[in-house]
Coordinates of C-alpha atoms in Angstrom, one line a residue:
G1 CA -35.8 3.0 28.0
I2 CA -32.5 2.2 26.5
L3 CA -29.6 0.5 28.3
G4 CA -26.9 3.1 29.1
S5 CA -29.3 6.1 28.7
A6 CA -30.7 8.0 31.7
Q7 CA -34.4 8.0 32.4
T8 CA -36.7 9.3 35.0
I9 CA -38.8 7.3 37.5
T10 CA -41.7 9.3 38.8
V11 CA -43.1 8.2 42.2
T12 CA -46.6 9.2 43.2
K13 CA -46.7 9.6 47.0
N14 CA -49.7 9.5 49.2
N15 CA -47.9 11.2 52.0
A16 CA -45.0 13.7 51.7
D17 CA -43.2 12.0 54.5
F18 CA -43.1 8.6 52.9
T19 CA -39.9 7.2 51.3
S20 CA -39.3 4.7 48.6
T21 CA -36.8 1.9 48.0
I22 CA -36.7 0.9 44.3
T23 CA -35.0 -2.2 43.1
Y24 CA -34.8 -3.9 39.7
K25 CA -34.6 -7.5 38.4
C26 CA -33.7 -8.4 34.8
G27 CA -33.3 -12.1 34.3
S28 CA -30.7 -13.2 36.8
A29 CA -29.4 -9.6 37.4
S30 CA -30.7 -7.4 40.1
G31 CA -29.8 -4.2 41.9
T32 CA -31.0 -1.2 43.9
I33 CA -31.9 2.1 42.2
A34 CA -32.9 4.1 45.3
D35 CA -32.8 3.4 49.1
K36 CA -35.5 5.1 51.1
S37 CA -35.5 8.1 48.9
A38 CA -38.0 11.0 49.7
S39 CA -37.8 12.2 46.1
A40 CA -40.7 11.9 43.8
S41 CA -38.4 12.0 40.7
I42 CA -35.5 9.6 40.5
S43 CA -33.0 9.4 37.7
W44 CA -31.8 5.9 36.7
T45 CA -29.4 4.8 34.0
P46 CA -29.9 1.1 33.4
P47 CA -26.4 -0.4 33.0
T48 CA -25.4 -1.8 29.6
S49 CA -24.2 -5.0 31.3
L50 CA -27.9 -6.0 31.5
A51 CA -27.6 -6.8 27.7
S52 CA -26.1 -10.2 28.7
Q53 CA -29.6 -11.1 30.0
N54 CA -30.8 -11.5 26.4
T55 CA -28.1 -12.7 24.0
T56 CA -30.5 -13.5 21.2
G57 CA -32.7 -10.4 21.0
T58 CA -32.4 -6.7 21.1
S59 CA -34.5 -5.9 24.2
L60 CA -35.3 -7.4 27.6
S61 CA -37.9 -7.1 30.3
C62 CA -37.1 -5.5 33.6
V63 CA -39.2 -5.6 36.8
L64 CA -39.0 -2.5 39.0
T65 CA -40.2 -3.1 42.6
F66 CA -41.3 -0.1 44.9
T67 CA -41.3 -0.5 48.6
T68 CA -42.9 2.4 50.5
Y69 CA -41.7 3.3 54.0
S70 CA -43.1 5.5 56.8
G71 CA -40.0 5.9 58.9
S72 CA -38.8 2.3 59.1
T73 CA -42.2 0.7 58.7
V74 CA -43.1 -0.8 55.4
I75 CA -46.4 0.6 54.2
G76 CA -46.7 -1.5 51.0
T77 CA -45.1 -2.6 47.7
S78 CA -45.9 -2.3 44.1
S79 CA -44.1 -3.3 40.8
K80 CA -44.0 -2.3 37.2
T81 CA -42.5 -4.2 34.2
I82 CA -40.7 -2.1 31.6
T83 CA -38.9 -3.0 28.4
L84 CA -35.3 -1.9 28.0
S85 CA -33.7 -1.8 24.5
I86 CA -30.2 -2.9 23.9
P87 CA -28.5 0.0 22.2
S88 CA -27.5 -0.3 18.6
S89 CA -23.9 0.5 19.6
I90 CA -23.6 -3.0 21.2
V91 CA -22.4 -4.9 18.2
P92 CA -19.8 -7.6 17.6
T93 CA -16.2 -6.7 17.0
V94 CA -14.0 -8.1 14.2
S95 CA -10.5 -7.7 12.8
L96 CA -8.5 -9.5 10.2
S97 CA -4.8 -10.1 9.4
V98 CA -3.5 -11.1 6.0
T99 CA -0.1 -12.5 5.1
D100 CA 1.5 -14.1 2.1
G101 CA 1.1 -17.9 2.4
T102 CA 4.1 -18.3 0.1
D103 CA 6.5 -15.9 1.8
N104 CA 6.9 -13.8 -1.3
L105 CA 6.5 -10.6 0.8
A106 CA 10.0 -11.1 2.2
Q107 CA 11.5 -11.2 -1.4
F108 CA 9.4 -8.6 -3.2
G109 CA 7.8 -6.4 -0.6
D110 CA 4.3 -7.1 -2.1
Y111 CA 2.2 -10.0 -3.2
V112 CA 2.8 -11.5 -6.7
Q113 CA 0.1 -12.3 -9.2
G114 CA -0.2 -16.0 -10.0
K115 CA 2.3 -16.9 -7.3
S116 CA 1.3 -15.6 -3.9
T117 CA -1.6 -16.8 -1.8
M118 CA -3.4 -15.0 1.0
K119 CA -3.3 -16.4 4.4
V120 CA -6.2 -14.8 6.3
S121 CA -6.9 -14.9 10.0
I122 CA -10.2 -13.5 11.5
S123 CA -10.6 -12.4 15.1
A124 CA -14.2 -11.8 16.2
S125 CA -16.2 -11.7 19.4
G126 CA -19.7 -10.9 20.5
S127 CA -20.6 -7.9 22.7
G128 CA -22.9 -7.7 25.7
G129 CA -22.9 -11.5 26.1
S130 CA -23.7 -12.4 22.4
S131 CA -21.7 -14.9 20.5
I132 CA -20.6 -15.1 16.8
S133 CA -22.9 -17.2 14.7
K134 CA -21.7 -16.5 11.2
C135 CA -18.5 -15.3 9.5
S136 CA -18.2 -14.5 5.8
T137 CA -15.0 -13.3 4.1
S138 CA -14.6 -12.2 0.5
A139 CA -11.1 -12.7 -0.9
N140 CA -9.6 -13.5 -4.3
G141 CA -13.0 -13.8 -5.9
G142 CA -14.2 -16.4 -3.5
T143 CA -16.2 -16.5 -0.2
Y144 CA -14.9 -18.2 2.9
T145 CA -16.8 -19.0 6.1
S146 CA -14.0 -20.2 8.5
A147 CA -12.0 -18.0 10.9
S148 CA -8.7 -18.9 9.2
F149 CA -8.0 -20.0 5.7
T150 CA -5.5 -19.7 2.8
T151 CA -6.7 -18.8 -0.7
G152 CA -5.5 -20.2 -3.9
V153 CA -2.9 -18.2 -5.9
I154 CA -4.0 -14.6 -6.4
T155 CA -5.4 -14.1 -9.9
G156 CA -5.7 -10.3 -10.0
S157 CA -3.1 -7.5 -9.6
G158 CA -3.1 -3.9 -8.3
T159 CA -4.9 -3.0 -5.1
L160 CA -7.1 -5.8 -3.8
T161 CA -9.5 -5.7 -0.9
I162 CA -10.3 -8.5 1.6
S163 CA -13.6 -7.9 3.4
V164 CA -15.1 -9.8 6.3
T165 CA -18.6 -9.6 7.9
V166 CA -19.6 -11.3 11.1
T167 CA -23.0 -11.8 12.6
D168 CA -23.7 -12.4 16.3
S169 CA -26.5 -14.3 18.0
R170 CA -28.6 -11.1 18.1
G171 CA -28.4 -10.8 14.3
R172 CA -26.2 -7.8 14.5
T173 CA -23.2 -7.4 12.2
A174 CA -19.8 -5.9 12.1
S175 CA -17.4 -5.6 9.2
A176 CA -13.7 -5.1 8.6
S177 CA -11.5 -4.9 5.5
K178 CA -7.8 -4.8 4.5
K179 CA -6.2 -3.8 1.3
I180 CA -3.1 -5.4 -0.2
T181 CA -0.9 -4.6 -3.2
V182 CA -0.4 -7.3 -5.8
L183 CA 2.4 -7.0 -8.4
A184 CA 1.5 -7.9 -12.0
Y185 CA 3.6 -10.9 -13.1
T186 CA 4.2 -12.9 -16.3
R187 CA 6.7 -15.7 -16.6
P188 CA 10.0 -15.0 -18.5
K189 CA 9.8 -14.8 -22.2
V190 CA 12.4 -15.2 -24.9
S191 CA 10.8 -13.6 -27.9
A192 CA 13.5 -14.0 -30.5
L193 CA 16.7 -16.0 -31.2
S194 CA 18.8 -16.0 -34.3
V195 CA 22.3 -17.3 -35.1
I196 CA 24.8 -16.5 -37.9
R197 CA 28.3 -17.3 -38.8
C198 CA 30.7 -14.5 -38.1
N199 CA 34.3 -13.5 -37.3
Q200 CA 35.7 -13.1 -33.8
S201 CA 34.4 -9.5 -33.7
G202 CA 30.8 -10.6 -34.5
V203 CA 30.8 -9.4 -38.1
A204 CA 28.8 -11.6 -40.4
D205 CA 31.0 -14.1 -42.3
T206 CA 29.6 -17.2 -43.9
D207 CA 33.0 -18.8 -43.6
G208 CA 33.7 -17.5 -40.1
A209 CA 35.0 -19.7 -37.3
Y210 CA 32.5 -18.2 -34.8
L211 CA 28.8 -18.1 -34.2
K212 CA 26.9 -15.0 -33.0
A213 CA 23.6 -15.5 -31.2
T214 CA 21.2 -12.5 -31.1
F215 CA 18.3 -12.6 -28.7
S216 CA 15.5 -10.6 -27.1
A217 CA 14.0 -11.5 -23.8
E218 CA 12.0 -10.1 -20.9
I219 CA 11.7 -10.7 -17.2
T220 CA 9.1 -9.0 -14.9
A221 CA 10.8 -6.6 -12.5
L222 CA 8.6 -7.1 -9.4
N223 CA 9.7 -3.9 -7.6
N224 CA 13.2 -4.5 -9.2
K225 CA 13.6 -7.4 -6.7
N226 CA 13.1 -10.2 -9.1
T227 CA 16.2 -12.3 -9.9
K228 CA 17.3 -12.5 -13.6
T229 CA 19.7 -14.8 -15.4
Y230 CA 20.3 -15.2 -19.1
Q231 CA 22.1 -18.3 -20.2
L232 CA 23.3 -19.6 -23.7
Q233 CA 23.6 -23.3 -24.2
Y234 CA 25.2 -24.7 -27.3
K235 CA 26.6 -28.0 -28.7
K236 CA 27.6 -29.5 -32.0
K237 CA 24.7 -31.4 -33.5
T238 CA 26.6 -34.6 -33.2
D239 CA 27.4 -34.0 -29.4
S240 CA 25.2 -35.2 -26.6
S241 CA 25.9 -32.5 -23.9
Y242 CA 25.7 -28.7 -23.9
T243 CA 28.1 -26.0 -22.9
T244 CA 26.4 -23.4 -20.7
V245 CA 27.5 -19.8 -20.6
T246 CA 25.9 -17.3 -18.2
L247 CA 25.6 -13.9 -20.0
S248 CA 26.9 -11.7 -17.3
S249 CA 26.7 -8.6 -19.5
Y250 CA 22.9 -8.6 -19.1
A251 CA 22.8 -9.5 -15.4
N252 CA 21.2 -6.1 -14.5
A253 CA 18.6 -6.1 -17.4
Y254 CA 15.0 -7.0 -17.0
S255 CA 14.5 -6.4 -20.7
V256 CA 17.0 -7.3 -23.4
V257 CA 16.6 -6.3 -27.1
N258 CA 19.0 -7.7 -29.6
G259 CA 21.5 -8.9 -27.0
T260 CA 24.4 -10.8 -28.5
H261 CA 27.0 -13.5 -27.6
V262 CA 29.8 -14.6 -29.8
F263 CA 31.6 -18.0 -29.4
A264 CA 34.1 -20.1 -31.3
A265 CA 32.4 -22.8 -33.4
E266 CA 33.9 -25.5 -35.6
T267 CA 33.4 -24.5 -39.2
G268 CA 32.4 -28.0 -40.3
S269 CA 29.6 -28.4 -37.7
S270 CA 26.2 -26.9 -37.2
Y271 CA 25.1 -26.2 -33.6
D272 CA 22.0 -26.7 -31.5
I273 CA 21.6 -23.5 -29.5
I274 CA 19.2 -22.6 -26.6
L275 CA 18.7 -19.2 -25.0
K276 CA 17.3 -19.5 -21.5
A277 CA 15.9 -16.7 -19.3
S278 CA 15.3 -17.4 -15.6
D279 CA 13.7 -15.5 -12.7
Y280 CA 12.9 -16.2 -9.1
F281 CA 10.1 -18.6 -10.0
T282 CA 10.7 -20.2 -13.4
S283 CA 12.4 -20.0 -16.7
A284 CA 11.7 -19.9 -20.5
S285 CA 13.8 -20.9 -23.5
L286 CA 13.9 -20.7 -27.2
S287 CA 16.0 -22.9 -29.6
A288 CA 17.8 -22.2 -32.9
V289 CA 20.4 -23.8 -35.1
G290 CA 23.8 -22.3 -35.7
P291 CA 24.9 -23.1 -39.3
A292 CA 28.2 -24.7 -40.4
I293 CA 30.1 -22.6 -42.9
A294 CA 28.6 -22.2 -46.4
K295 CA 29.5 -24.8 -49.0
I296 CA 28.2 -25.6 -52.5
W297 CA 29.0 -29.2 -51.8
S298 CA 30.9 -31.2 -49.2
I299 CA 32.1 -34.8 -48.6
F300 CA 31.9 -36.2 -45.0
K301 CA 35.5 -36.4 -43.9
K302 CA 35.0 -39.3 -41.4
G303 CA 33.1 -41.7 -43.6
I304 CA 30.7 -41.9 -46.5
G305 CA 28.4 -38.9 -46.7
F306 CA 27.7 -36.1 -49.1
A307 CA 26.0 -32.6 -48.7
I308 CA 24.9 -29.9 -51.1
G309 CA 24.6 -26.3 -49.8
K310 CA 26.2 -27.1 -46.5
V311 CA 29.1 -29.0 -44.8
A312 CA 28.6 -32.7 -44.7
E313 CA 28.1 -33.7 -41.0
L314 CA 26.5 -37.1 -41.0
S315 CA 27.8 -40.5 -42.1
N316 CA 25.9 -42.5 -44.7
T317 CA 23.6 -39.5 -45.3
F318 CA 22.8 -37.2 -48.2
E319 CA 22.2 -33.7 -46.8
V320 CA 20.7 -30.7 -48.5
G321 CA 21.2 -27.3 -46.9
W322 CA 19.3 -25.3 -49.4
K323 CA 15.6 -24.9 -50.0
S324 CA 14.7 -27.6 -52.5
V325 CA 12.2 -27.8 -55.3
F326 CA 11.6 -31.1 -57.1
H327 CA 10.0 -30.6 -60.5
K328 CA 9.3 -34.3 -60.9
S329 CA 7.8 -37.0 -58.6
V330 CA 9.7 -38.1 -55.6
E331 CA 9.6 -41.7 -54.5
V332 CA 10.3 -42.5 -50.8
K333 CA 11.1 -46.2 -50.0
E334 CA 11.1 -45.8 -46.2
N335 CA 9.6 -43.5 -43.6
V336 CA 9.8 -39.7 -43.8
S337 CA 10.8 -38.1 -40.5
V338 CA 10.2 -34.4 -39.8
G339 CA 12.9 -32.7 -37.8
N340 CA 12.5 -30.2 -34.9
Y341 CA 13.0 -27.2 -37.0
V342 CA 10.6 -27.9 -39.8
D343 CA 7.3 -26.2 -40.0
R344 CA 5.0 -29.1 -39.4
S345 CA 2.0 -27.2 -40.8
T346 CA 3.4 -28.1 -44.3
L347 CA 2.4 -31.7 -43.7
V348 CA -0.8 -32.6 -45.6
S349 CA -3.0 -35.6 -45.9
G350 CA -1.5 -38.1 -48.3
G351 CA 2.1 -36.9 -48.3
I352 CA 4.3 -33.8 -47.8
K353 CA 3.5 -30.6 -49.6

């Protein structure tokens, strides 16, 4: 028979007046099925609790003992061994919980690609006396065997499934799964930055006393809960520290195309300019040079220096602000240095192209 399912015990009686007491013993468990019953057909449902008498198999032996009475006198005994199957419904139980190991859920309402981790906790137990012998969880492209663990940062996005399967000492399994939503994320990007001389209204003017920075940048919205800040940093080339301006006009924008900022700039100086875009996690920046006013030639006002095609800004230096073509050989007595804004791909073996 099967534990938990009714079965019939048929008693062959040699005398209609005889009665039978029937008991069972399975491992260390025992009980009485009938006590001095006159019936020749007795129904018995072996209790599922007997499963604990075999925690490594799916069936167990049970000895039924029959004692026959005539009145109160024992006439004789007999026994029969039967096999009881442990029903397939007796399987282990398992559940799992998943949280963000980096607490990004509190900020964004969902997990974040490349930033969040999965903190997984497995709760499992055997049934009918069995014990858990194996646990296997699939998460973030990996397999984990412990009851609690934290994955690396989540590589995918969209709806992701975490699945766990446990095996008990009988070899029976149970599974559970949980789905989470992961927001696609890319770090901030400043895709363009250009700077021109202009007047106070931002209209292009090569002799203007202002500079206008034009930029394009993008920040991932993350359920519109990501933070976003755009900052412009600028300084004269001869200065050592930057002035930083937070561009509040774009405080609500996750994407900026051709955003602008105009600021006063000394006409005789060129400027180093950096546009920085920052979110909750990190930042990105792009650099450019703001030109001095246009000049055919200029003498450095603070010392010895001369420039063609720009304002002279450096002492003891000859500066050229125009694209230059030399139609004859050029001899260099000392080292040639390549500035930050020169396309280094033009350097070739044996000299400069």
